[in-house]
Amino acid sequence: MQRFASLSHYLASPPINQSLLLVRVGWQYRIQSAVYRHQRLASTNSGSNSERSDGSNSSDRPVKSSNESSSQSSQDSYPGPSQKPSSRPKSPPLDWDENPDLSISAFSQLPSSNFGVNQHMLINNEFKEALRQILWQFRAPIRYAFAYGSGVFPQTGSGSSAISPLHPNPSPAISTVQKGKNKMIDFIFGVSYTQHWHSINLYQHRDHYSAVGSLGSSFVSRIQDNWGAGVYFNPYITVNGTLIKYGVVNLDTLYRDLSEWDTLYLAGRLQKPVKILRDDPRVRLANQVNLISAVRTALLLLPPSFTEQDLYGTIAGISYMGDPRMSLSAENPDKVKNIVRHQLPNFRRLYAPLIENLPNVSFQDSQCDSPQWIDDPTANAVLAQDMDPVKRGNMVRRLPKLFREKLYFQYQSKFQIPQLEFNQMLENSNDADPTRVRRKQGGEFEQRVAGDEHKSLNKEVKGAIRRTIKWPSASQSIKGLVTSGTGKSWRYLKEKFEKNREGNRKHSEKAGDQHQKEK
């Protein structure tokens, strides 16, 4: 009863803070009845108020110019403290991910009033405002934006050893968060009209572009949309005294990758903690589909019992399978381990609520009952999953469309299914037909896939992931050499190879220390 009273006290807080409190408190308490309903509220939720879940409010924002107003419309679409609370349900329907309506245009059309709160990471308020100030230096309308990488979520020992500062004149908040280590800050900007955006940005920031920019916004947009993963990067750009890299993506490209996994290029980035700076309802819904799909894919790769680090490491590693940077020694070999090790609380915030709502996996660790667990970077809770082929077959059926088809084709060959029979099966699992709304239940084929021997299933799932990632990632890297220019490309490659050497050196030292201990 003491926990229930404590939770009730938090829920009595002003509406502006309820989303945050429910995520950090609600799902931790494994009690029946009313408290369990609050656990569900924290799961796949977040809606109108969630952008304020990190403590921001509209009074913190400077007055926007007219061109900034349109780009911020999605962020300002949630009700303020003086407005009436939403009459929509706080908990989404249990089958929200079976037929998500990705044509929505407003936060009020999300499955519940608090849908997606798990996507919003907590960071230092001054640092968050410094990042938002960078966005306000772009006149071209940015509908959705997030910052990511080690420049936003510092990792111990991952800073540059350069003597000269990387940022010419950063804000005190950025210097404080990065603790004096030199880390470029990475952004992704989601835009509605690619050519229009580059036209405005070329006029304002011609110096951000390489010689490709001299060919005009039409050529730049064609390179962006038709080559690689659909992202156009401008690296090593100084804005507000801070060195940044920003990638531009059309929102339709982003929706498609999040919901169908056609390249896993941006979907993979959003499977790890990022700081969302401007939100969009369609992206929020599509990303929630992406996150729960990442959990299901990881469960297919994991044994019946595993730890949090196993789960989050498997998820974080999805986007690096097939990435040419890993095979060409252009990345730290311990990159995935470093990401998970130093961001465990953020991974919990992102995925634990989703895990709570899945019927075939659960936490099996008493430490999860502690209110301190969610923020404890040293905890590594144990989970267990139900290996029943029927339930796992349902997971296979609910994998993203394009990725699922790759997996199906691999098993068609393995099971030697006749082509006509296979085509009929694909037709029956077609999610694109607007005249048919059906529950995504796995049939005999999906159950055979899910019931395959663990080692074989691992091989096939990882093969489908590599087939999804390999070509888009490779062609995106080649595109970067063209769009960034010779000097910046060489600088980028040099830094990546240095990270690889540093990672190998630390790995060797750790292996040597372990060998000495064993002696």
Short mmCIF file of C-alpha atoms in Angstrom, two decimals:
data_model
loop_
_atom_site.label_atom_id
_atom_site.label_comp_id
_atom_site.label_asym_id
_atom_site.label_seq_id
_atom_site.Cartn_x
_atom_site.Cartn_y
_atom_site.Cartn_z
CA MET A 1 0.00 0.00 0.00
CA GLN A 2 2.92 2.31 0.59
CA ARG A 3 3.97 2.02 -3.07
CA PHE A 4 0.42 2.63 -4.22
CA ALA A 5 0.18 5.74 -2.08
CA SER A 6 3.50 6.95 -3.43
CA LEU A 7 2.37 6.41 -7.00
CA SER A 8 -0.93 8.16 -6.32
CA HIS A 9 1.01 11.12 -5.00
CA TYR A 10 3.00 11.36 -8.22
CA LEU A 11 -0.10 10.99 -10.37
CA ALA A 12 -1.63 13.93 -8.55
CA SER A 13 1.11 16.17 -9.95
CA PRO A 14 0.23 18.81 -12.56
CA PRO A 15 -0.62 17.34 -16.01
CA ILE A 16 2.50 18.80 -17.57
CA ASN A 17 4.69 16.33 -15.66
CA GLN A 18 2.52 13.21 -15.66
CA SER A 19 4.03 11.62 -18.79
CA LEU A 20 7.54 11.71 -17.32
CA LEU A 21 6.43 10.49 -13.90
CA LEU A 22 4.43 7.60 -15.32
CA VAL A 23 7.39 6.36 -17.32
CA ARG A 24 9.83 6.68 -14.46
CA VAL A 25 7.46 5.39 -11.79
CA GLY A 26 4.35 3.67 -13.15
CA TRP A 27 5.72 0.56 -14.81
CA GLN A 28 8.18 -0.16 -11.99
CA TYR A 29 5.47 -1.22 -9.56
CA ARG A 30 4.22 -4.70 -10.34
CA ILE A 31 0.94 -4.50 -8.47
CA GLN A 32 -2.46 -5.57 -9.75
CA SER A 33 -5.59 -3.50 -10.45
CA ALA A 34 -5.23 0.28 -10.71
CA VAL A 35 -1.45 0.36 -10.45
CA TYR A 36 -1.08 -2.18 -13.26
CA ARG A 37 -3.18 0.09 -15.47
CA HIS A 38 -0.65 2.84 -14.80
CA GLN A 39 2.09 0.46 -15.91
CA ARG A 40 0.29 0.08 -19.20
CA LEU A 41 0.07 3.84 -19.51
CA ALA A 42 3.85 4.03 -19.52
CA SER A 43 4.27 1.38 -22.17
CA THR A 44 3.66 2.37 -25.76
CA ASN A 45 2.47 5.79 -24.81
CA SER A 46 3.03 9.44 -25.14
CA GLY A 47 1.05 12.02 -26.80
CA SER A 48 0.41 15.66 -26.70
CA ASN A 49 2.32 16.41 -23.54
CA SER A 50 5.29 14.17 -24.14
CA GLU A 51 7.55 16.77 -25.66
CA ARG A 52 7.40 18.43 -22.27
CA SER A 53 8.26 15.21 -20.53
CA ASP A 54 11.83 16.40 -20.13
CA GLY A 55 10.78 19.52 -18.31
CA SER A 56 10.53 22.00 -21.16
CA ASN A 57 7.71 24.45 -21.62
CA SER A 58 6.63 26.95 -24.20
CA SER A 59 7.79 29.93 -22.16
CA ASP A 60 11.40 28.77 -22.57
CA ARG A 61 11.28 29.29 -26.32
CA PRO A 62 12.29 32.52 -28.02
CA VAL A 63 9.83 34.17 -30.34
CA LYS A 64 9.99 32.42 -33.67
CA SER A 65 10.08 34.03 -37.07
CA SER A 66 7.30 33.17 -39.51
CA ASN A 67 9.35 30.61 -41.35
CA GLU A 68 10.28 28.92 -38.07
CA SER A 69 6.66 28.83 -36.96
CA SER A 70 5.63 26.46 -39.72
CA SER A 71 8.48 24.11 -38.97
CA GLN A 72 7.61 24.03 -35.29
CA SER A 73 3.88 23.43 -35.75
CA SER A 74 4.10 19.76 -34.86
CA GLN A 75 5.97 20.54 -31.65
CA ASP A 76 3.45 23.18 -30.60
CA SER A 77 0.42 21.01 -31.28
CA TYR A 78 0.09 19.64 -27.77
CA PRO A 79 -2.22 21.31 -25.23
CA GLY A 80 -0.75 23.70 -22.71
CA PRO A 81 -1.47 23.79 -18.96
CA SER A 82 -4.40 26.16 -19.45
CA GLN A 83 -6.11 23.95 -22.01
CA LYS A 84 -8.63 21.22 -21.22
CA PRO A 85 -7.10 17.78 -20.75
CA SER A 86 -7.50 15.29 -23.57
CA SER A 87 -10.62 13.15 -23.52
CA ARG A 88 -8.79 10.37 -25.36
CA PRO A 89 -7.82 7.19 -23.50
CA LYS A 90 -4.45 7.31 -21.79
CA SER A 91 -3.68 3.69 -22.67
CA PRO A 92 -3.51 2.59 -26.32
CA PRO A 93 -5.45 -0.45 -27.52
CA LEU A 94 -3.47 -3.67 -27.16
CA ASP A 95 -3.45 -4.17 -30.94
CA TRP A 96 -2.32 -0.64 -31.81
CA ASP A 97 0.65 -1.95 -33.81
CA GLU A 98 -1.32 -4.40 -35.96
CA ASN A 99 -2.82 -1.80 -38.30
CA PRO A 100 -1.29 1.58 -37.40
CA ASP A 101 -2.72 4.53 -39.30
CA LEU A 102 0.41 6.18 -40.68
CA SER A 103 -1.65 8.81 -42.51
CA ILE A 104 -2.33 10.80 -39.34
CA SER A 105 -1.48 14.49 -39.28
CA ALA A 106 -2.02 15.52 -35.64
CA PHE A 107 -0.97 14.33 -32.21
CA SER A 108 -4.66 14.04 -31.29
CA GLN A 109 -4.92 11.17 -33.79
CA LEU A 110 -2.37 8.99 -32.00
CA PRO A 111 -3.70 5.80 -30.35
CA SER A 112 -3.67 7.39 -26.88
CA SER A 113 -3.02 10.72 -25.21
CA ASN A 114 0.40 9.69 -23.90
CA PHE A 115 1.59 7.62 -26.84
CA GLY A 116 5.36 7.38 -27.31
CA VAL A 117 6.65 9.00 -24.12
CA ASN A 118 9.38 6.37 -23.97
CA GLN A 119 11.03 7.95 -27.04
CA HIS A 120 11.90 11.16 -25.17
CA MET A 121 15.22 10.96 -23.36
CA LEU A 122 16.07 13.13 -20.37
CA ILE A 123 19.08 15.40 -20.81
CA ASN A 124 20.39 18.51 -19.12
CA ASN A 125 17.92 21.39 -19.75
CA GLU A 126 20.61 23.93 -20.66
CA PHE A 127 22.19 21.43 -23.06
CA LYS A 128 18.80 20.74 -24.63
CA GLU A 129 18.20 24.45 -25.18
CA ALA A 130 21.68 24.83 -26.71
CA LEU A 131 20.79 22.08 -29.20
CA ARG A 132 17.47 23.76 -30.01
CA GLN A 133 19.22 27.09 -30.53
CA ILE A 134 21.24 25.39 -33.28
CA LEU A 135 18.00 24.39 -35.04
CA TRP A 136 16.77 27.98 -34.94
CA GLN A 137 19.72 29.05 -37.10
CA PHE A 138 18.10 27.30 -40.10
CA ARG A 139 15.43 29.26 -41.95
CA ALA A 140 14.39 26.22 -43.98
CA PRO A 141 11.46 24.49 -42.19
CA ILE A 142 12.44 21.47 -40.10
CA ARG A 143 9.43 19.35 -39.21
CA TYR A 144 11.21 16.69 -37.18
CA ALA A 145 14.68 16.71 -35.64
CA PHE A 146 16.79 14.67 -33.30
CA ALA A 147 20.37 14.78 -32.04
CA TYR A 148 22.25 11.54 -31.52
CA GLY A 149 25.62 9.93 -30.96
CA SER A 150 28.38 10.28 -28.41
CA GLY A 151 28.32 14.06 -28.74
CA VAL A 152 24.89 14.02 -27.09
CA PHE A 153 25.20 10.96 -24.84
CA PRO A 154 28.88 10.97 -23.79
CA GLN A 155 30.71 7.69 -23.41
CA THR A 156 33.59 7.28 -20.98
CA GLY A 157 36.91 7.35 -22.73
CA SER A 158 35.44 8.10 -26.15
CA GLY A 159 36.51 11.69 -26.49
CA SER A 160 39.06 13.02 -28.93
CA SER A 161 42.58 13.54 -27.70
CA ALA A 162 43.11 16.57 -29.92
CA ILE A 163 44.93 19.44 -28.24
CA SER A 164 43.01 22.18 -30.03
CA PRO A 165 39.29 22.46 -29.22
CA LEU A 166 36.92 20.94 -31.77
CA HIS A 167 34.18 23.51 -31.14
CA PRO A 168 35.35 27.08 -31.90
CA ASN A 169 33.10 28.74 -29.31
CA PRO A 170 30.56 26.34 -27.80
CA SER A 171 27.95 27.27 -25.22
CA PRO A 172 28.91 26.51 -21.61
CA ALA A 173 26.21 23.81 -21.51
CA ILE A 174 27.81 21.88 -24.39
CA SER A 175 31.28 22.12 -22.84
CA THR A 176 29.91 20.94 -19.50
CA VAL A 177 28.05 17.93 -20.88
CA GLN A 178 30.96 16.86 -23.08
CA LYS A 179 33.33 17.31 -20.12
CA GLY A 180 36.01 18.94 -22.23
CA LYS A 181 36.11 16.09 -24.75
CA ASN A 182 35.88 16.99 -28.40
CA LYS A 183 32.78 15.43 -29.93
CA MET A 184 30.98 16.66 -33.02
CA ILE A 185 27.19 16.74 -32.50
CA ASP A 186 25.10 14.83 -35.04
CA PHE A 187 21.59 15.84 -36.13
CA ILE A 188 18.92 14.45 -38.44
CA PHE A 189 16.41 16.92 -39.93
CA GLY A 190 13.12 15.58 -41.29
CA VAL A 191 11.66 17.85 -43.99
CA SER A 192 8.47 17.82 -46.05
CA TYR A 193 9.81 18.97 -49.42
CA THR A 194 13.42 18.12 -50.19
CA GLN A 195 14.12 20.52 -53.05
CA HIS A 196 12.34 23.41 -51.37
CA TRP A 197 14.35 22.84 -48.19
CA HIS A 198 17.71 22.75 -49.96
CA SER A 199 16.79 25.80 -52.02
CA ILE A 200 16.27 27.86 -48.87
CA ASN A 201 19.27 26.37 -47.11
CA LEU A 202 21.60 26.88 -50.08
CA TYR A 203 20.63 30.54 -50.15
CA GLN A 204 21.25 30.94 -46.40
CA HIS A 205 24.14 28.50 -45.89
CA ARG A 206 25.94 27.97 -49.20
CA ASP A 207 29.14 27.32 -47.24
CA HIS A 208 27.60 24.19 -45.70
CA TYR A 209 27.69 22.41 -49.07
CA SER A 210 30.53 21.07 -51.17
CA ALA A 211 30.87 21.83 -54.88
CA VAL A 212 27.72 19.76 -55.41
CA GLY A 213 25.75 22.71 -54.06
CA SER A 214 26.76 24.82 -57.07
CA LEU A 215 24.60 22.51 -59.22
CA GLY A 216 21.46 23.75 -57.50
CA SER A 217 18.78 22.47 -55.14
CA SER A 218 17.18 20.23 -57.77
CA PHE A 219 20.41 18.27 -58.27
CA VAL A 220 21.09 18.13 -54.52
CA SER A 221 17.59 16.78 -53.83
CA ARG A 222 17.91 14.15 -56.55
CA ILE A 223 21.18 12.93 -55.01
CA GLN A 224 19.52 12.84 -51.61
CA ASP A 225 16.33 11.00 -52.57
CA ASN A 226 17.62 8.63 -55.25
CA TRP A 227 20.98 7.48 -53.95
CA GLY A 228 21.83 5.52 -50.82
CA ALA A 229 19.45 5.62 -47.86
CA GLY A 230 17.81 8.92 -48.79
CA VAL A 231 19.86 11.16 -46.48
CA TYR A 232 22.04 14.14 -47.45
CA PHE A 233 24.78 14.90 -44.90
CA ASN A 234 26.67 18.13 -44.39
CA PRO A 235 29.52 17.36 -41.94
CA TYR A 236 31.93 19.63 -40.05
CA ILE A 237 29.66 22.66 -40.00
CA THR A 238 30.04 25.34 -37.33
CA VAL A 239 26.74 26.70 -35.96
CA ASN A 240 26.60 28.85 -32.82
CA GLY A 241 30.27 28.09 -32.21
CA THR A 242 29.61 24.35 -32.21
CA LEU A 243 30.83 21.81 -34.76
CA ILE A 244 27.95 19.71 -36.05
CA LYS A 245 27.01 17.24 -38.75
CA TYR A 246 23.45 17.30 -40.03
CA GLY A 247 21.60 14.94 -42.31
CA VAL A 248 18.47 15.88 -44.23
CA VAL A 249 15.78 13.30 -44.99
CA ASN A 250 12.36 13.55 -46.55
CA LEU A 251 9.68 12.64 -44.02
CA ASP A 252 8.12 10.08 -46.37
CA THR A 253 11.49 8.29 -46.58
CA LEU A 254 11.73 8.33 -42.80
CA TYR A 255 8.18 6.97 -42.30
CA ARG A 256 8.84 4.15 -44.74
CA ASP A 257 12.10 3.07 -43.13
CA LEU A 258 10.66 3.17 -39.62
CA SER A 259 7.54 1.19 -40.47
CA GLU A 260 8.83 -1.21 -43.16
CA TRP A 261 12.62 -1.38 -42.62
CA ASP A 262 13.51 -0.86 -46.27
CA THR A 263 17.08 0.26 -45.43
CA LEU A 264 17.29 0.27 -41.59
CA TYR A 265 19.57 3.28 -41.98
CA LEU A 266 17.54 5.75 -39.92
CA ALA A 267 15.37 3.14 -38.24
CA GLY A 268 18.57 1.69 -36.80
CA ARG A 269 19.65 5.05 -35.42
CA LEU A 270 16.29 5.53 -33.75
CA GLN A 271 16.51 2.07 -32.17
CA LYS A 272 19.14 3.61 -29.89
CA PRO A 273 18.56 6.54 -27.50
CA VAL A 274 18.36 9.90 -29.27
CA LYS A 275 17.22 13.33 -28.15
CA ILE A 276 14.13 14.40 -30.08
CA LEU A 277 14.13 18.18 -30.47
CA ARG A 278 11.14 18.64 -32.78
CA ASP A 279 8.42 16.04 -32.98
CA ASP A 280 5.93 14.90 -35.58
CA PRO A 281 2.91 12.63 -34.94
CA ARG A 282 3.48 10.34 -37.92
CA VAL A 283 7.14 9.87 -37.05
CA ARG A 284 6.26 9.18 -33.43
CA LEU A 285 3.79 6.46 -34.44
CA ALA A 286 6.11 4.96 -37.06
CA ASN A 287 9.03 4.98 -34.62
CA GLN A 288 6.99 3.17 -31.99
CA VAL A 289 6.37 0.47 -34.62
CA ASN A 290 10.14 0.48 -35.27
CA LEU A 291 10.99 0.05 -31.59
CA ILE A 292 8.62 -2.82 -30.92
CA SER A 293 9.83 -4.47 -34.15
CA ALA A 294 13.40 -4.20 -32.86
CA VAL A 295 12.38 -5.99 -29.65
CA ARG A 296 10.67 -8.78 -31.59
CA THR A 297 13.67 -9.23 -33.89
CA ALA A 298 16.03 -9.37 -30.91
CA LEU A 299 13.83 -11.97 -29.20
CA LEU A 300 14.11 -14.20 -32.26
CA LEU A 301 17.89 -14.01 -31.90
CA LEU A 302 18.04 -14.57 -28.13
CA PRO A 303 17.76 -17.75 -26.01
CA PRO A 304 14.93 -18.39 -23.50
CA SER A 305 16.75 -16.53 -20.71
CA PHE A 306 18.97 -13.47 -21.14
CA THR A 307 19.96 -10.19 -19.51
CA GLU A 308 19.16 -6.57 -20.24
CA GLN A 309 22.60 -6.03 -21.72
CA ASP A 310 22.07 -9.04 -23.99
CA LEU A 311 18.76 -7.60 -25.21
CA TYR A 312 19.88 -4.00 -25.67
CA GLY A 313 23.18 -5.11 -27.20
CA THR A 314 21.31 -7.24 -29.73
CA ILE A 315 19.01 -4.33 -30.60
CA ALA A 316 21.86 -1.81 -30.83
CA GLY A 317 23.82 -4.21 -33.03
CA ILE A 318 21.05 -4.62 -35.62
CA SER A 319 21.99 -1.48 -37.54
CA TYR A 320 25.69 -2.44 -37.67
CA MET A 321 25.14 -5.84 -39.31
CA GLY A 322 26.15 -5.37 -42.92
CA ASP A 323 27.52 -1.87 -42.31
CA PRO A 324 30.69 -1.61 -44.45
CA ARG A 325 32.34 0.59 -41.83
CA MET A 326 32.52 -2.38 -39.47
CA SER A 327 34.10 -4.69 -42.04
CA LEU A 328 36.53 -2.01 -43.28
CA SER A 329 37.89 -1.26 -39.79
CA ALA A 330 36.34 2.21 -39.91
CA GLU A 331 34.59 1.86 -36.54
CA ASN A 332 35.50 0.97 -32.99
CA PRO A 333 35.03 -2.83 -32.74
CA ASP A 334 33.52 -2.36 -29.25
CA LYS A 335 31.11 0.34 -30.42
CA VAL A 336 27.92 -1.57 -29.62
CA LYS A 337 29.16 -2.60 -26.16
CA ASN A 338 30.17 0.98 -25.39
CA ILE A 339 26.79 2.33 -26.47
CA VAL A 340 24.86 -0.07 -24.23
CA ARG A 341 27.25 0.02 -21.28
CA HIS A 342 27.11 3.80 -20.96
CA GLN A 343 23.42 4.25 -21.77
CA LEU A 344 21.67 1.46 -19.87
CA PRO A 345 19.15 3.78 -18.13
CA ASN A 346 18.24 5.34 -21.48
CA PHE A 347 17.77 1.93 -23.08
CA ARG A 348 15.48 1.00 -20.17
CA ARG A 349 13.43 4.13 -20.68
CA LEU A 350 13.14 3.31 -24.38
CA TYR A 351 12.37 -0.40 -24.22
CA ALA A 352 11.28 -1.57 -20.75
CA PRO A 353 7.76 -0.13 -21.12
CA LEU A 354 7.37 -1.96 -24.45
CA ILE A 355 8.62 -5.21 -22.92
CA GLU A 356 6.03 -4.86 -20.15
CA ASN A 357 3.26 -4.96 -22.76
CA LEU A 358 4.49 -7.93 -24.80
CA PRO A 359 2.79 -11.20 -23.80
CA ASN A 360 5.75 -13.52 -24.36
CA VAL A 361 8.61 -11.80 -22.50
CA SER A 362 8.99 -10.44 -18.99
CA PHE A 363 11.52 -9.32 -16.42
CA GLN A 364 12.39 -12.10 -13.98
CA ASP A 365 14.49 -10.17 -11.49
CA SER A 366 13.59 -8.87 -8.03
CA GLN A 367 15.78 -5.78 -8.49
CA CYS A 368 13.21 -4.47 -10.97
CA ASP A 369 10.87 -3.84 -8.00
CA SER A 370 13.21 -1.16 -6.70
CA PRO A 371 12.30 2.46 -7.59
CA GLN A 372 16.03 3.09 -8.15
CA TRP A 373 16.39 0.37 -10.78
CA ILE A 374 15.44 2.45 -13.83
CA ASP A 375 18.30 4.90 -13.20
CA ASP A 376 20.86 2.34 -11.99
CA PRO A 377 23.62 1.99 -14.62
CA THR A 378 25.10 -1.03 -12.80
CA ALA A 379 21.94 -3.17 -12.77
CA ASN A 380 21.60 -5.91 -15.37
CA ALA A 381 18.21 -7.55 -14.87
CA VAL A 382 17.34 -11.03 -16.13
CA LEU A 383 14.49 -11.58 -18.60
CA ALA A 384 12.77 -14.70 -19.91
CA GLN A 385 10.76 -15.30 -23.05
CA ASP A 386 8.14 -17.90 -23.99
CA MET A 387 9.52 -20.09 -26.79
CA ASP A 388 6.08 -21.37 -27.83
CA PRO A 389 6.14 -21.49 -31.69
CA VAL A 390 2.61 -20.06 -31.88
CA LYS A 391 3.55 -16.90 -29.97
CA ARG A 392 6.86 -16.60 -31.76
CA GLY A 393 5.08 -17.17 -35.07
CA ASN A 394 2.94 -14.15 -34.27
CA MET A 395 6.15 -12.16 -33.75
CA VAL A 396 7.42 -13.22 -37.17
CA ARG A 397 4.12 -12.18 -38.77
CA ARG A 398 4.37 -8.73 -37.17
CA LEU A 399 7.90 -7.94 -38.34
CA PRO A 400 8.17 -4.90 -40.67
CA LYS A 401 6.84 -5.64 -44.16
CA LEU A 402 9.95 -5.36 -46.36
CA PHE A 403 12.21 -7.03 -43.82
CA ARG A 404 9.69 -9.82 -43.26
CA GLU A 405 9.53 -10.51 -47.00
CA LYS A 406 13.31 -10.97 -47.12
CA LEU A 407 13.09 -13.46 -44.28
CA TYR A 408 10.21 -15.25 -46.01
CA PHE A 409 12.18 -15.60 -49.26
CA GLN A 410 15.11 -17.11 -47.37
CA TYR A 411 12.85 -19.69 -45.75
CA GLN A 412 11.04 -20.39 -49.01
CA SER A 413 14.35 -21.63 -50.35
CA LYS A 414 15.18 -23.52 -47.16
CA PHE A 415 11.75 -25.19 -46.89
CA GLN A 416 11.54 -25.67 -50.70
CA ILE A 417 8.06 -24.16 -50.94
CA PRO A 418 6.63 -24.11 -54.51
CA GLN A 419 6.49 -20.61 -56.02
CA LEU A 420 2.70 -20.53 -56.54
CA GLU A 421 2.06 -21.59 -52.96
CA PHE A 422 4.59 -19.03 -51.73
CA ASN A 423 3.03 -16.22 -53.81
CA GLN A 424 -0.38 -17.02 -52.32
CA MET A 425 1.10 -16.87 -48.85
CA LEU A 426 2.61 -13.44 -49.56
CA GLU A 427 -0.74 -12.24 -50.88
CA ASN A 428 -2.49 -13.41 -47.74
CA SER A 429 0.02 -11.50 -45.60
CA ASN A 430 -0.24 -8.31 -47.65
CA ASP A 431 -0.56 -5.36 -45.26
CA ALA A 432 -0.91 -2.73 -47.99
CA ASP A 433 -4.46 -3.61 -49.10
CA PRO A 434 -6.68 -0.86 -47.62
CA THR A 435 -9.83 -2.95 -48.11
CA ARG A 436 -8.65 -5.61 -45.66
CA VAL A 437 -8.06 -5.06 -41.96
CA ARG A 438 -6.92 -8.27 -40.34
CA ARG A 439 -5.17 -9.42 -37.24
CA LYS A 440 -1.54 -10.25 -37.83
CA GLN A 441 -1.57 -13.83 -36.60
CA GLY A 442 1.20 -16.17 -37.62
CA GLY A 443 0.17 -19.22 -39.61
CA GLU A 444 1.82 -22.57 -40.18
CA PHE A 445 4.68 -21.05 -42.19
CA GLU A 446 5.50 -18.40 -39.56
CA GLN A 447 5.39 -21.05 -36.84
CA ARG A 448 7.81 -23.21 -38.81
CA VAL A 449 10.15 -20.23 -39.12
CA ALA A 450 9.89 -19.40 -35.41
CA GLY A 451 10.32 -23.06 -34.46
CA ASP A 452 13.50 -23.47 -36.48
CA GLU A 453 16.60 -24.61 -34.64
CA HIS A 454 18.06 -21.62 -32.74
CA LYS A 455 21.38 -21.49 -34.57
CA SER A 456 19.68 -21.76 -37.96
CA LEU A 457 17.10 -19.09 -37.09
CA ASN A 458 19.90 -16.76 -35.98
CA LYS A 459 21.66 -17.26 -39.29
CA GLU A 460 18.54 -16.55 -41.37
CA VAL A 461 17.42 -13.50 -39.37
CA LYS A 462 20.90 -11.99 -39.42
CA GLY A 463 21.11 -12.73 -43.14
CA ALA A 464 17.88 -10.79 -43.74
CA ILE A 465 19.24 -7.90 -41.66
CA ARG A 466 22.48 -7.82 -43.66
CA ARG A 467 20.60 -7.93 -46.96
CA THR A 468 18.51 -4.99 -45.78
CA ILE A 469 21.46 -2.87 -44.66
CA LYS A 470 24.44 -3.72 -46.86
CA TRP A 471 23.71 -1.95 -50.15
CA PRO A 472 21.93 1.18 -48.79
CA SER A 473 24.67 1.69 -46.22
CA ALA A 474 27.48 1.15 -48.74
CA SER A 475 25.93 3.46 -51.34
CA GLN A 476 25.20 6.06 -48.66
CA SER A 477 28.87 5.99 -47.67
CA ILE A 478 29.93 6.45 -51.30
CA LYS A 479 27.45 9.30 -51.66
CA GLY A 480 29.00 10.94 -48.61
CA LEU A 481 32.40 11.05 -50.33
CA VAL A 482 30.78 13.05 -53.15
CA THR A 483 28.51 15.35 -51.17
CA SER A 484 30.98 16.14 -48.38
CA GLY A 485 33.91 17.06 -50.61
CA THR A 486 37.44 15.66 -50.63
CA GLY A 487 38.77 17.47 -47.55
CA LYS A 488 35.87 16.68 -45.23
CA SER A 489 35.62 13.09 -46.48
CA TRP A 490 39.29 12.48 -45.76
CA ARG A 491 38.95 14.05 -42.31
CA TYR A 492 35.92 11.84 -41.56
CA LEU A 493 37.64 8.63 -42.68
CA LYS A 494 40.78 9.52 -40.74
CA GLU A 495 38.78 9.99 -37.54
CA LYS A 496 36.92 6.70 -38.06
CA PHE A 497 40.14 4.75 -38.56
CA GLU A 498 41.62 6.41 -35.46
CA LYS A 499 38.59 5.26 -33.47
CA ASN A 500 39.11 1.74 -34.75
CA ARG A 501 42.78 1.74 -33.74
CA GLU A 502 41.96 3.17 -30.32
CA GLY A 503 39.23 0.57 -29.84
CA ASN A 504 41.57 -2.25 -30.85
CA ARG A 505 44.25 -0.94 -28.48
CA LYS A 506 41.85 -0.86 -25.52
CA HIS A 507 40.51 -4.26 -26.46
CA SER A 508 44.04 -5.70 -26.51
CA GLU A 509 44.87 -4.09 -23.16
CA LYS A 510 41.70 -5.52 -21.62
CA ALA A 511 42.46 -8.97 -23.00
CA GLY A 512 46.02 -8.73 -21.63
CA ASP A 513 44.78 -7.72 -18.18
CA GLN A 514 42.35 -10.64 -18.19
CA HIS A 515 45.12 -13.01 -19.19
CA GLN A 516 47.29 -11.77 -16.30
CA LYS A 517 44.42 -12.30 -13.83
CA GLU A 518 43.94 -15.86 -15.05
CA LYS A 519 47.62 -16.56 -14.42
#
